[in-house]
Coordinates of C-alpha atoms and ligand atoms in Angstrom, one line a residue:
M1 CA 17.8 197.4 -48.9
K2 CA 15.3 199.2 -46.8
E3 CA 14.0 197.5 -43.7
G4 CA 10.3 197.7 -42.8
V5 CA 8.3 198.0 -39.6
I6 CA 5.3 195.9 -38.7
K7 CA 2.1 197.9 -38.5
K8 CA -0.3 195.0 -37.7
V9 CA -0.4 191.3 -37.2
A10 CA -3.5 189.2 -38.1
G11 CA -2.7 185.5 -37.7
P12 CA -0.5 184.4 -40.6
L13 CA -0.8 187.9 -42.2
V14 CA 1.5 190.7 -41.3
V15 CA 1.2 194.2 -42.6
A16 CA 4.3 196.3 -42.7
R17 CA 5.4 199.7 -44.0
G18 CA 8.7 201.1 -45.2
L19 CA 9.8 198.2 -47.4
D20 CA 10.1 200.6 -50.3
E21 CA 12.6 198.7 -52.4
S22 CA 10.7 195.4 -52.1
G23 CA 8.4 193.9 -54.7
M24 CA 5.6 191.4 -55.0
Y25 CA 6.3 187.8 -54.0
E26 CA 9.6 188.8 -52.4
V27 CA 10.7 186.8 -49.4
V28 CA 11.1 188.9 -46.3
R29 CA 12.1 187.9 -42.8
V30 CA 9.7 189.0 -40.1
G31 CA 10.4 190.1 -36.6
K32 CA 13.5 189.5 -34.5
E33 CA 13.2 185.8 -35.0
R34 CA 13.3 186.3 -38.8
L35 CA 10.3 184.3 -39.7
F36 CA 9.8 183.3 -43.3
G37 CA 7.3 185.5 -45.1
E38 CA 6.3 186.4 -48.7
I39 CA 4.9 189.7 -49.8
I40 CA 1.5 189.0 -51.4
E41 CA 0.0 192.4 -51.7
I42 CA 1.3 196.0 -52.0
R43 CA -1.2 198.7 -51.6
A44 CA -0.6 202.4 -50.8
G45 CA 2.8 201.8 -49.1
E46 CA 1.4 198.9 -47.1
Y47 CA 3.0 195.5 -47.6
S48 CA 0.9 192.4 -46.8
I49 CA 3.1 189.5 -45.9
Q50 CA 2.0 185.9 -45.7
V51 CA 4.1 184.3 -43.0
Y52 CA 4.9 180.6 -43.2
E53 CA 5.5 180.2 -39.5
S54 CA 3.5 180.9 -36.4
T55 CA 3.4 184.7 -35.8
E56 CA 2.9 184.3 -32.0
G57 CA 4.8 187.0 -30.1
I58 CA 5.3 189.2 -33.1
G59 CA 3.8 192.6 -32.9
P60 CA 3.6 196.2 -34.2
G61 CA 7.0 198.0 -34.3
D62 CA 9.0 194.8 -34.9
P63 CA 11.4 194.9 -37.9
V64 CA 10.9 193.3 -41.3
Y65 CA 14.0 192.5 -43.3
P66 CA 13.9 192.4 -47.1
T67 CA 15.9 189.7 -49.0
G68 CA 15.5 191.0 -52.6
T69 CA 14.7 187.5 -53.8
P70 CA 11.4 185.7 -54.6
L71 CA 10.4 182.4 -52.8
S72 CA 12.8 180.0 -54.5
V73 CA 13.9 176.4 -54.3
E74 CA 17.4 175.0 -54.5
L75 CA 17.8 172.5 -57.3
G76 CA 20.6 170.0 -57.5
P77 CA 21.9 166.7 -56.2
G78 CA 20.5 165.8 -52.8
L79 CA 16.8 166.4 -53.6
I80 CA 16.0 162.7 -54.0
T81 CA 15.1 160.9 -50.8
G82 CA 14.7 164.4 -49.3
I83 CA 11.8 165.1 -46.9
Y84 CA 11.1 168.8 -46.8
D85 CA 8.6 171.2 -45.3
G86 CA 6.8 173.7 -47.5
I87 CA 9.7 176.1 -47.8
Q88 CA 12.2 173.4 -48.6
R89 CA 13.7 173.0 -45.2
P90 CA 15.0 169.5 -44.7
L91 CA 13.0 168.0 -41.9
E92 CA 15.6 165.4 -40.9
A93 CA 18.4 167.9 -40.6
I94 CA 16.1 170.3 -38.7
R95 CA 15.2 167.6 -36.3
G96 CA 18.9 166.9 -35.8
K97 CA 19.7 170.5 -35.2
F98 CA 16.7 171.8 -33.3
G99 CA 14.8 168.8 -32.0
D100 CA 11.3 167.7 -32.9
F101 CA 9.7 171.1 -33.4
I102 CA 11.0 173.4 -36.0
V103 CA 12.4 176.4 -34.3
R104 CA 10.8 179.5 -35.8
G105 CA 13.0 181.2 -38.3
A106 CA 15.2 178.2 -38.5
E107 CA 17.4 178.5 -41.6
L108 CA 18.7 175.4 -43.2
P109 CA 19.5 175.2 -46.9
G110 CA 17.4 172.8 -49.0
L111 CA 20.5 171.1 -50.3
D112 CA 23.3 169.9 -48.0
R113 CA 26.2 172.2 -48.3
A114 CA 28.9 169.8 -47.0
K115 CA 28.1 166.6 -49.0
K116 CA 30.4 165.9 -51.9
W117 CA 29.1 164.5 -55.1
H118 CA 31.0 162.7 -57.8
F119 CA 30.6 164.9 -60.9
I120 CA 31.2 163.2 -64.3
P121 CA 31.4 165.6 -67.3
A122 CA 29.3 164.9 -70.3
V123 CA 30.8 167.6 -72.6
K124 CA 34.4 168.5 -73.4
V125 CA 36.3 171.8 -73.1
G126 CA 35.5 173.9 -76.1
A127 CA 31.9 172.6 -76.5
Q128 CA 29.2 175.2 -77.3
V129 CA 26.3 174.7 -74.9
V130 CA 22.9 176.3 -74.5
A131 CA 20.5 176.5 -71.7
G132 CA 19.2 173.0 -70.8
D133 CA 22.2 171.2 -72.2
V134 CA 23.5 168.4 -69.9
V135 CA 27.1 169.2 -69.0
G136 CA 27.6 166.4 -66.6
T137 CA 25.9 163.8 -64.3
V138 CA 25.9 162.7 -60.7
D139 CA 24.7 159.3 -59.6
E140 CA 22.4 160.7 -57.0
T141 CA 20.9 157.4 -55.9
P142 CA 21.1 153.9 -57.5
L143 CA 17.8 154.7 -59.3
V144 CA 18.5 158.3 -60.3
K145 CA 21.2 159.8 -62.5
H146 CA 21.0 163.5 -61.8
K147 CA 21.8 165.6 -64.9
I148 CA 23.5 168.8 -64.4
M149 CA 22.1 171.3 -66.9
V150 CA 23.1 174.7 -68.1
P151 CA 20.6 177.0 -66.2
P152 CA 17.9 178.8 -68.2
G153 CA 19.1 182.0 -69.8
L154 CA 22.8 181.0 -70.1
A155 CA 24.8 179.8 -73.2
G156 CA 28.4 179.8 -74.2
K157 CA 31.6 177.8 -74.7
V158 CA 32.8 175.4 -72.0
A159 CA 36.1 176.9 -70.9
S160 CA 36.9 174.2 -68.3
I161 CA 35.3 171.2 -66.9
K162 CA 36.6 168.0 -65.2
E163 CA 35.6 165.0 -63.3
C164 CA 35.7 165.9 -59.6
E165 CA 34.2 165.5 -56.1
A166 CA 32.3 168.7 -55.4
T167 CA 29.6 170.1 -53.1
V168 CA 26.5 171.7 -54.7
T169 CA 28.0 175.2 -54.5
E170 CA 31.5 174.6 -55.7
P171 CA 32.1 175.4 -59.3
V172 CA 32.3 172.3 -61.6
Y173 CA 32.6 174.1 -65.0
V174 CA 33.3 177.4 -66.5
L175 CA 31.3 179.0 -69.3
E176 CA 32.6 181.6 -71.6
T177 CA 29.4 183.6 -72.2
A178 CA 28.7 186.8 -74.2
E179 CA 28.7 188.6 -70.9
G180 CA 32.0 187.1 -69.7
R181 CA 33.3 184.1 -67.8
R182 CA 30.8 182.3 -65.4
E183 CA 31.9 179.7 -62.9
L184 CA 29.0 177.4 -62.4
P185 CA 28.2 175.1 -59.5
M186 CA 25.8 172.1 -59.8
M187 CA 23.1 173.9 -57.9
Q188 CA 20.5 176.2 -59.5
K189 CA 17.8 178.3 -57.8
W190 CA 14.4 178.9 -59.3
P191 CA 11.4 181.0 -58.1
V192 CA 8.6 178.7 -57.3
R193 CA 5.8 180.8 -58.7
Q194 CA 7.3 180.8 -62.1
A195 CA 7.0 177.8 -64.4
R196 CA 10.4 176.6 -65.7
P197 CA 10.9 177.2 -69.4
V198 CA 10.7 174.4 -72.0
A199 CA 11.4 174.3 -75.7
R200 CA 7.8 173.4 -76.5
R201 CA 4.8 171.4 -75.3
V202 CA 3.8 168.2 -77.1
P203 CA 0.7 166.0 -76.8
P204 CA 1.1 163.0 -74.4
T205 CA 1.8 159.7 -76.1
E206 CA 2.0 157.1 -73.3
P207 CA -0.1 156.2 -70.4
L208 CA 1.2 156.4 -66.9
I209 CA 1.0 152.7 -65.8
T210 CA -0.1 152.5 -62.2
G211 CA -0.9 148.8 -61.8
Q212 CA -4.3 149.8 -60.5
R213 CA -6.8 148.0 -62.8
V214 CA -9.7 150.5 -62.7
I215 CA -7.2 153.3 -63.6
D216 CA -5.0 151.6 -66.2
T217 CA -7.9 149.9 -68.0
L218 CA -10.9 152.1 -67.7
F219 CA -9.7 155.6 -66.8
P220 CA -6.1 156.0 -67.7
V221 CA -3.9 159.0 -67.1
A222 CA -1.2 160.0 -69.5
K223 CA 2.5 160.6 -68.7
G224 CA 2.3 164.4 -68.6
G225 CA -1.4 164.3 -67.9
T226 CA -3.6 165.7 -65.1
A227 CA -6.1 163.9 -62.9
C228 CA -8.3 164.8 -60.0
V229 CA -9.5 162.5 -57.3
P230 CA -12.3 164.0 -55.4
G231 CA -14.1 162.2 -52.7
P232 CA -15.6 162.4 -49.2
F233 CA -13.6 161.6 -46.1
G234 CA -12.7 157.9 -45.9
S235 CA -13.5 157.2 -49.5
G236 CA -9.9 156.2 -50.3
K237 CA -8.2 159.3 -51.7
T238 CA -5.0 158.9 -49.7
V239 CA -4.8 155.2 -50.5
V240 CA -5.1 156.0 -54.3
Q241 CA -2.4 158.6 -54.0
H242 CA -0.1 156.3 -52.1
Q243 CA -0.7 153.5 -54.6
L244 CA 0.3 155.8 -57.4
A245 CA 3.4 157.1 -55.5
K246 CA 4.4 153.5 -55.0
W247 CA 3.6 151.9 -58.3
A248 CA 3.3 154.4 -61.1
N249 CA 6.0 153.8 -63.7
A250 CA 7.4 157.3 -63.4
E251 CA 11.1 157.8 -62.9
I252 CA 10.7 160.4 -60.2
V253 CA 7.9 160.9 -57.7
V254 CA 7.2 164.1 -55.9
Y255 CA 4.7 163.7 -53.1
V256 CA 3.2 166.9 -51.6
G257 CA 1.2 166.5 -48.5
C258 CA -0.4 169.8 -48.1
G259 CA -3.0 168.7 -45.6
E260 CA -3.1 168.8 -41.9
R261 CA -3.5 165.1 -41.2
G262 CA 0.1 164.9 -40.2
N263 CA -0.3 161.3 -39.0
E264 CA -1.1 160.2 -42.5
M265 CA 1.9 161.9 -43.9
T266 CA 3.9 160.1 -41.2
D267 CA 2.5 156.8 -42.6
V268 CA 4.0 157.7 -46.0
L269 CA 7.2 158.7 -44.3
L270 CA 7.5 155.5 -42.4
E271 CA 6.3 153.2 -45.2
F272 CA 8.3 154.6 -48.0
P273 CA 11.8 153.7 -47.0
E274 CA 10.6 150.0 -46.8
L275 CA 8.9 149.9 -50.2
Q276 CA 10.7 148.4 -53.1
D277 CA 10.7 149.3 -56.8
P278 CA 9.2 146.3 -58.6
D279 CA 11.7 146.6 -61.5
S280 CA 15.0 147.1 -59.7
G281 CA 14.2 145.8 -56.2
R282 CA 15.7 149.1 -54.8
P283 CA 13.9 151.1 -52.1
L284 CA 11.3 153.4 -53.8
I285 CA 12.4 156.3 -51.7
E286 CA 15.5 156.4 -54.0
R287 CA 13.3 158.0 -56.7
T288 CA 11.1 160.1 -54.4
V289 CA 11.0 163.6 -52.9
L290 CA 8.5 164.2 -50.1
I291 CA 7.1 167.5 -49.0
A292 CA 5.1 167.6 -45.8
N293 CA 4.0 170.6 -43.8
T294 CA 4.6 170.1 -40.2
S295 CA 1.7 170.5 -37.8
N296 CA 3.2 173.7 -36.3
M297 CA 3.3 175.5 -39.6
P298 CA 0.3 177.8 -40.3
V299 CA -2.1 177.0 -43.2
A300 CA -0.4 179.6 -45.4
A301 CA 2.6 177.2 -45.8
R302 CA 0.4 174.9 -47.8
E303 CA 0.6 177.3 -50.7
A304 CA 4.4 177.3 -50.5
S305 CA 4.5 173.5 -50.4
V306 CA 2.4 173.1 -53.5
F307 CA 4.6 175.5 -55.5
C308 CA 7.8 174.1 -54.1
G309 CA 6.8 170.6 -55.1
I310 CA 5.8 171.4 -58.6
T311 CA 9.0 173.3 -59.2
I312 CA 11.2 170.4 -58.0
A313 CA 9.1 168.2 -60.3
E314 CA 9.7 170.5 -63.3
Y315 CA 13.4 170.4 -62.7
F316 CA 13.5 166.6 -63.0
R317 CA 11.2 166.8 -66.0
D318 CA 13.8 169.1 -67.6
M319 CA 16.3 166.3 -67.3
G320 CA 14.1 164.3 -69.6
Y321 CA 12.5 162.1 -66.9
S322 CA 8.9 161.1 -66.4
V323 CA 7.8 162.7 -63.2
A324 CA 4.6 162.1 -61.3
T325 CA 3.5 164.5 -58.7
M326 CA 0.7 163.9 -56.2
A327 CA -0.8 166.7 -54.2
D328 CA -2.9 165.7 -51.2
S329 CA -5.1 167.5 -50.7
T330 CA -5.6 170.6 -52.8
S331 CA -8.7 171.5 -50.8
R332 CA -6.5 172.3 -47.9
W333 CA -4.5 174.6 -50.1
A334 CA -7.7 176.3 -51.3
E335 CA -8.8 176.7 -47.7
A336 CA -5.6 178.5 -46.9
M337 CA -6.2 180.8 -49.9
R338 CA -9.6 181.5 -48.5
E339 CA -8.3 182.4 -45.1
I340 CA -5.6 184.7 -46.4
S341 CA -7.9 186.3 -48.8
G342 CA -10.3 187.0 -45.9
R343 CA -7.6 188.6 -43.9
L344 CA -6.7 190.7 -46.8
E345 CA -10.3 191.8 -46.9
E346 CA -10.6 191.0 -50.6
M347 CA -14.0 190.7 -52.1
P348 CA -15.0 187.0 -51.6
G349 CA -16.2 184.9 -54.4
E350 CA -18.2 181.7 -54.3
E351 CA -18.3 180.2 -50.8
G352 CA -15.8 182.7 -49.5
F353 CA -13.0 181.5 -51.8
P354 CA -11.1 184.3 -53.5
A355 CA -12.1 185.3 -57.1
Y356 CA -8.7 184.1 -58.3
L357 CA -9.2 180.5 -56.9
A358 CA -9.9 179.1 -60.4
S359 CA -7.0 180.8 -62.1
R360 CA -4.6 179.8 -59.3
I361 CA -5.7 176.2 -59.6
A362 CA -5.5 176.3 -63.4
G363 CA -2.0 177.8 -63.2
F364 CA -0.9 174.9 -61.0
Y365 CA -2.2 172.1 -63.2
E366 CA -0.9 173.9 -66.3
R367 CA 2.6 173.2 -65.1
A368 CA 2.0 169.5 -65.9
G369 CA 2.6 168.3 -69.4
S370 CA 4.6 166.4 -71.9
V371 CA 7.4 168.7 -73.2
V372 CA 10.5 168.9 -75.4
C373 CA 13.0 170.2 -72.9
L374 CA 15.4 173.0 -73.3
G375 CA 18.8 171.9 -74.7
S376 CA 20.1 170.9 -78.0
D377 CA 19.4 167.1 -77.8
A378 CA 15.6 167.8 -77.9
R379 CA 14.9 165.2 -75.2
T380 CA 11.4 164.9 -73.9
G381 CA 10.2 164.9 -70.3
T382 CA 6.8 164.5 -68.7
L383 CA 5.2 165.8 -65.6
S384 CA 2.0 164.1 -64.5
L385 CA -0.1 165.8 -61.8
I386 CA -2.6 164.1 -59.7
G387 CA -4.5 166.2 -57.2
A388 CA -6.8 164.9 -54.4
V389 CA -9.7 167.1 -53.6
S390 CA -11.7 166.7 -50.4
P391 CA -14.9 168.7 -50.8
P392 CA -16.9 169.0 -47.6
G393 CA -19.6 166.3 -47.5
G394 CA -18.3 165.0 -50.8
D395 CA -20.2 167.7 -52.7
L396 CA -18.9 167.8 -56.3
S397 CA -20.5 171.1 -57.1
E398 CA -18.3 172.9 -54.6
P399 CA -15.9 175.5 -56.1
V400 CA -12.6 173.7 -55.6
V401 CA -13.8 170.6 -57.4
Q402 CA -15.4 172.6 -60.1
A403 CA -12.3 174.7 -60.7
T404 CA -10.2 171.6 -60.8
L405 CA -12.5 169.7 -63.2
R406 CA -12.3 172.6 -65.6
V407 CA -8.6 172.0 -66.1
V408 CA -7.9 168.3 -65.5
K409 CA -8.4 165.6 -68.1
V410 CA -9.1 162.7 -65.8
F411 CA -11.7 162.4 -63.1
W412 CA -11.7 159.5 -60.7
G413 CA -14.9 160.0 -58.7
L414 CA -14.7 158.3 -55.4
D415 CA -18.0 157.2 -54.0
D416 CA -19.0 156.8 -50.4
A417 CA -21.6 154.1 -51.3
L418 CA -18.9 152.0 -52.8
A419 CA -16.5 152.6 -49.9
A420 CA -19.3 151.6 -47.5
Q421 CA -19.7 148.3 -49.4
R422 CA -15.9 148.1 -49.1
H423 CA -15.5 148.1 -52.9
F424 CA -12.0 149.6 -53.2
P425 CA -10.7 151.5 -55.0
A426 CA -14.1 153.2 -54.7
I427 CA -13.8 154.8 -58.1
N428 CA -17.3 155.1 -59.5
W429 CA -17.2 153.6 -63.1
L430 CA -20.4 155.4 -64.1
N431 CA -19.3 159.0 -63.6
S432 CA -15.5 158.8 -63.9
Y433 CA -13.8 159.6 -67.2
S434 CA -10.5 160.0 -68.9
L435 CA -9.9 162.1 -72.0
Y436 CA -6.7 160.1 -72.6
D437 CA -8.6 156.8 -73.3
E438 CA -8.0 156.9 -77.1
M439 CA -4.3 157.5 -76.6
A440 CA -4.1 154.8 -74.0
N441 CA -6.1 152.3 -76.2
A442 CA -3.7 152.9 -79.0
Y443 CA -0.7 152.3 -76.8
A444 CA -2.1 149.1 -75.3
K445 CA -3.1 147.8 -78.7
E446 CA 0.5 148.1 -79.7
H447 CA 2.2 147.1 -76.5
V448 CA -0.2 144.7 -74.8
D449 CA -2.8 143.1 -77.1
A450 CA -4.6 144.2 -80.2
R451 CA -7.9 143.3 -78.6
W452 CA -7.4 145.7 -75.6
P453 CA -9.8 148.4 -76.8
D454 CA -12.4 145.8 -77.7
V455 CA -12.3 144.0 -74.4
R456 CA -12.4 147.3 -72.5
R457 CA -15.4 148.5 -74.5
R458 CA -17.3 145.2 -73.8
A459 CA -16.5 145.5 -70.1
M460 CA -17.8 149.0 -70.0
W461 CA -20.9 147.9 -71.8
L462 CA -21.6 145.3 -69.2
L463 CA -21.2 147.8 -66.4
N464 CA -23.6 150.3 -68.1
R465 CA -26.1 147.7 -68.9
E466 CA -26.0 146.5 -65.3
A467 CA -26.8 150.1 -64.1
E468 CA -29.9 150.2 -66.5
L469 CA -31.1 146.7 -65.4
E470 CA -30.7 147.6 -61.7
E471 CA -33.0 150.5 -62.3
L472 CA -35.5 148.2 -64.0
V473 CA -35.3 145.8 -61.1
R474 CA -36.0 148.6 -58.7
L475 CA -39.1 149.5 -60.6
V476 CA -40.6 146.2 -61.4
G477 CA -38.6 143.5 -59.5
M478 CA -36.3 140.7 -60.4
D479 CA -39.0 138.8 -62.2
A480 CA -38.9 141.2 -65.0
L481 CA -35.4 140.0 -66.0
S482 CA -35.0 137.7 -68.9
P483 CA -32.3 134.9 -68.7
S484 CA -30.0 137.0 -70.9
D485 CA -30.4 139.9 -68.6
R486 CA -29.5 137.7 -65.7
L487 CA -26.4 136.7 -67.6
I488 CA -25.5 140.3 -68.0
L489 CA -25.8 140.9 -64.3
Q490 CA -23.7 137.9 -63.5
C491 CA -20.9 139.0 -65.8
A492 CA -21.1 142.7 -64.7
K493 CA -20.6 141.4 -61.2
M494 CA -17.5 139.6 -62.4
V495 CA -16.2 142.9 -63.8
R496 CA -16.8 144.7 -60.6
E497 CA -15.8 142.1 -58.0
D498 CA -13.2 140.0 -59.9
F499 CA -11.6 142.9 -61.9
L500 CA -12.3 146.4 -60.6
H501 CA -12.1 145.5 -56.9
Q502 CA -8.4 145.6 -55.9
S503 CA -6.9 145.4 -52.5
A504 CA -4.1 147.8 -51.9
F505 CA -3.0 145.7 -49.0
D506 CA -2.7 142.3 -50.6
P507 CA 0.9 141.6 -51.7
I508 CA -0.2 140.2 -55.1
D509 CA -3.3 142.2 -55.7
T510 CA -1.7 145.6 -54.9
Y511 CA -0.2 145.8 -58.4
T512 CA -1.3 144.3 -61.7
S513 CA 0.6 144.5 -64.9
Q514 CA -1.1 145.6 -68.1
R515 CA -0.6 142.1 -69.5
K516 CA -2.4 140.5 -66.5
Q517 CA -5.1 143.2 -66.6
F518 CA -5.8 142.4 -70.2
A519 CA -5.9 138.6 -69.5
M520 CA -8.3 139.0 -66.6
L521 CA -10.7 141.3 -68.4
R522 CA -10.6 139.3 -71.6
N523 CA -11.5 136.1 -69.7
I524 CA -14.6 137.9 -68.3
A525 CA -15.6 139.5 -71.5
D526 CA -15.2 136.3 -73.5
F527 CA -17.0 134.3 -70.8
Y528 CA -20.0 136.6 -71.4
D529 CA -19.9 136.3 -75.2
L530 CA -19.5 132.5 -75.1
A531 CA -22.2 132.1 -72.5
R532 CA -24.6 134.2 -74.5
Q533 CA -23.9 132.0 -77.5
A534 CA -24.4 128.9 -75.4
M535 CA -27.8 130.4 -74.3
E536 CA -28.7 131.0 -78.0
R537 CA -28.0 127.3 -78.5
G538 CA -30.5 126.6 -75.8
A539 CA -28.3 126.3 -72.6
E540 CA -30.0 127.4 -69.4
I541 CA -28.8 130.2 -67.2
D542 CA -29.0 128.0 -64.1
A543 CA -26.4 125.7 -65.7
L544 CA -24.2 128.6 -66.7
V545 CA -23.9 130.0 -63.2
K546 CA -22.8 126.7 -61.8
L547 CA -19.8 126.4 -64.1
A548 CA -16.4 125.9 -62.4
A549 CA -15.1 128.7 -64.6
I550 CA -16.9 131.3 -62.4
E551 CA -14.9 130.2 -59.4
S552 CA -11.7 130.3 -61.4
I553 CA -12.5 133.8 -62.7
A554 CA -12.9 135.0 -59.1
G555 CA -9.5 133.6 -58.3
M556 CA -7.7 135.4 -61.1
K557 CA -6.5 138.3 -59.0
R558 CA -4.6 135.9 -56.8
V559 CA -2.6 134.6 -59.7
D560 CA 1.0 135.7 -59.4
E561 CA 2.5 138.0 -62.1
E562 CA 4.9 135.2 -62.9
D563 CA 2.1 132.7 -63.5
V564 CA 0.1 134.9 -65.7
D565 CA 0.1 132.2 -68.4
Q566 CA -2.4 130.4 -66.1
L567 CA -4.9 133.0 -67.2
D568 CA -4.5 132.0 -70.8
A569 CA -5.0 128.4 -69.8
L570 CA -8.1 129.5 -68.0
H571 CA -9.3 131.2 -71.2
G572 CA -9.0 127.8 -73.0
S573 CA -10.9 126.1 -70.2
I574 CA -13.7 128.7 -70.3
K575 CA -14.1 128.0 -74.0
E576 CA -14.3 124.3 -73.4
Q577 CA -16.7 124.5 -70.5
L578 CA -19.1 126.7 -72.5
A579 CA -18.8 124.8 -75.7
G580 CA -19.6 121.6 -73.7
L581 CA -22.9 123.1 -72.5
K582 CA -25.5 121.5 -74.8
A583 CA -28.9 122.7 -75.6
G584 CA -31.2 122.1 -72.7
A585 CA -28.3 121.6 -70.2
G586 CA -29.5 122.7 -66.8
R587 CA -33.1 122.3 -67.7
N588 CA -35.0 120.1 -65.4
P589 CA -35.9 116.8 -67.1
Ligands
LIG1 P1 -9.5 159.4 -47.5 O1 -8.1 159.8 -47.8 O2 -10.4 159.7 -48.7 O3 -10.1 160.0 -46.3 P2 -8.3 156.8 -47.2 O4 -7.5 156.8 -48.4 O5 -7.6 157.1 -45.9 O6 -9.5 157.9 -47.3 O7 -9.1 155.4 -47.1 C1 -9.9 155.1 -46.0 C2 -9.8 153.6 -45.8 O8 -10.4 152.9 -46.9 C3 -8.4 153.0 -45.7 O9 -7.9 153.1 -44.4 C4 -8.6 151.6 -46.1 O10 -9.0 150.8 -45.1 C5 -9.7 151.6 -47.1 N1 -9.2 151.6 -48.5 C6 -9.1 152.6 -49.4 N2 -8.7 152.2 -50.6 C7 -8.4 150.9 -50.5 C8 -7.9 149.9 -51.3 N3 -7.5 150.1 -52.6 N4 -7.8 148.6 -50.9 C9 -8.1 148.3 -49.6 N5 -8.6 149.2 -48.7 C10 -8.8 150.5 -49.1

């Protein structure tokens, strides 16, 4: 193919001429150091190249080498536990080979070429297979069975296949296709900007259980759903994302750190190998792929990391797994788009972002979903996508938040006022929403307790009434409140402090099962109802607020998952205590 010559360099953007056989989104290697770049615009014989490494020292006249292939990822055994940069270079291996700083132009394959995997066939010689069919498996980690699938676009008869030890590039089966014999290895490659094909999309039917009470109970996200967590600096976006990466009941987690706060990513990198899966007791890293841009990569690499991450996630979804992907933070990606667009001298849209900001963001979230995978067994897979957005000053009217809210179905609005009061997670219950709440209610009704939707509705009612009453108090003062209003405030406070507030750093509180979430909220909601009935019988609010049950309710979050029956016992005790309150109790004689 024809080599090009650099005409000009503007930061991460290089303009070259002469690449006459190259097309849009082709990967090219720039300069004598062969830096990674991607063609992002072709106009009048000029090729604009977004370079994913520092372009220092590169100048006009230097060569540009075409590769003939689009930016792609390698898919196969070895991805799990991987820690990659935005163009799927394994950070560990790079560190071993080149030291702490990635040497520019460093070329290391995404998947280890030397490692042998134990391939176990799932089909016999003579079987007819189509794209997506599982021909064999590899136990990639104790938590993940990696399914080797016929790549999209291929079909035929299995001419040979056997159990073997093989590297990702050695053939493990032979297909007799209409176009002839194909020897196929375990590894596939896929261009990152193109969604991997599926048989069809189906509506989500299950919530992603995160163990975070405000999320699971009030604003659930579906397996295959999309959510957005916007919030100002310090409001807890990273902690929410980390909690999901740790606790969500997805089979595979892909965590994309496309920010610049490298130190936070290091936290994840250090913390992950130590964390254990609550079900299996295995290290959580054994179901996780981490993508982190290194601090010496230019902002342009953020775009690559986002697409690289989602493609790896789709690949595991195609195996029939539930995959959760966190992107932290998509604002940094959008800023990179703005910078590149500015250098391309495109007409700026709102706040300098390119006009295609919204469609690029939509295209990203559209890759989430619940699907019937390719393949004749019609298995289903899900890809949930949770993006953090960090708008400057927490301004939700800003273009990146707005573009995101148009496509996602869940909004967890983080609030600095709550964060300032150290109410964490600082998800504002008055403006957050989930469009999956009906589905999640139906699921919990069947799998947790028939009263789940009712208890949830009553808790939301208390929170909304509290907001109205607080407004009233601001206008006319506490004295305007009736005893029944005071009871509402007391119980709404229980919902906030004893249920919604959840410490990510407390070993018990960090995760709450749905069963325990239900028991906790039921106790609060029933406390309110029974207390109101007691008041109707003549009990005084001052007696109610002194009941021992209030203290016990505050202690519910410290009850171990194994002792969750204690919460049912507490429910009995709440009933007794309130039934025992006779008319006039608490009134001064
Ligand atoms: P952001 O990413 O929005 O800038 P962080 O996620 O880093 O914010 O959170 C800032 C701080 O808030 C954390 O260091 C932690 O002290 C506190 N925090 C956030 N969420 C929680 C939580 N669920 N439990 C306890 N502390 C939290």
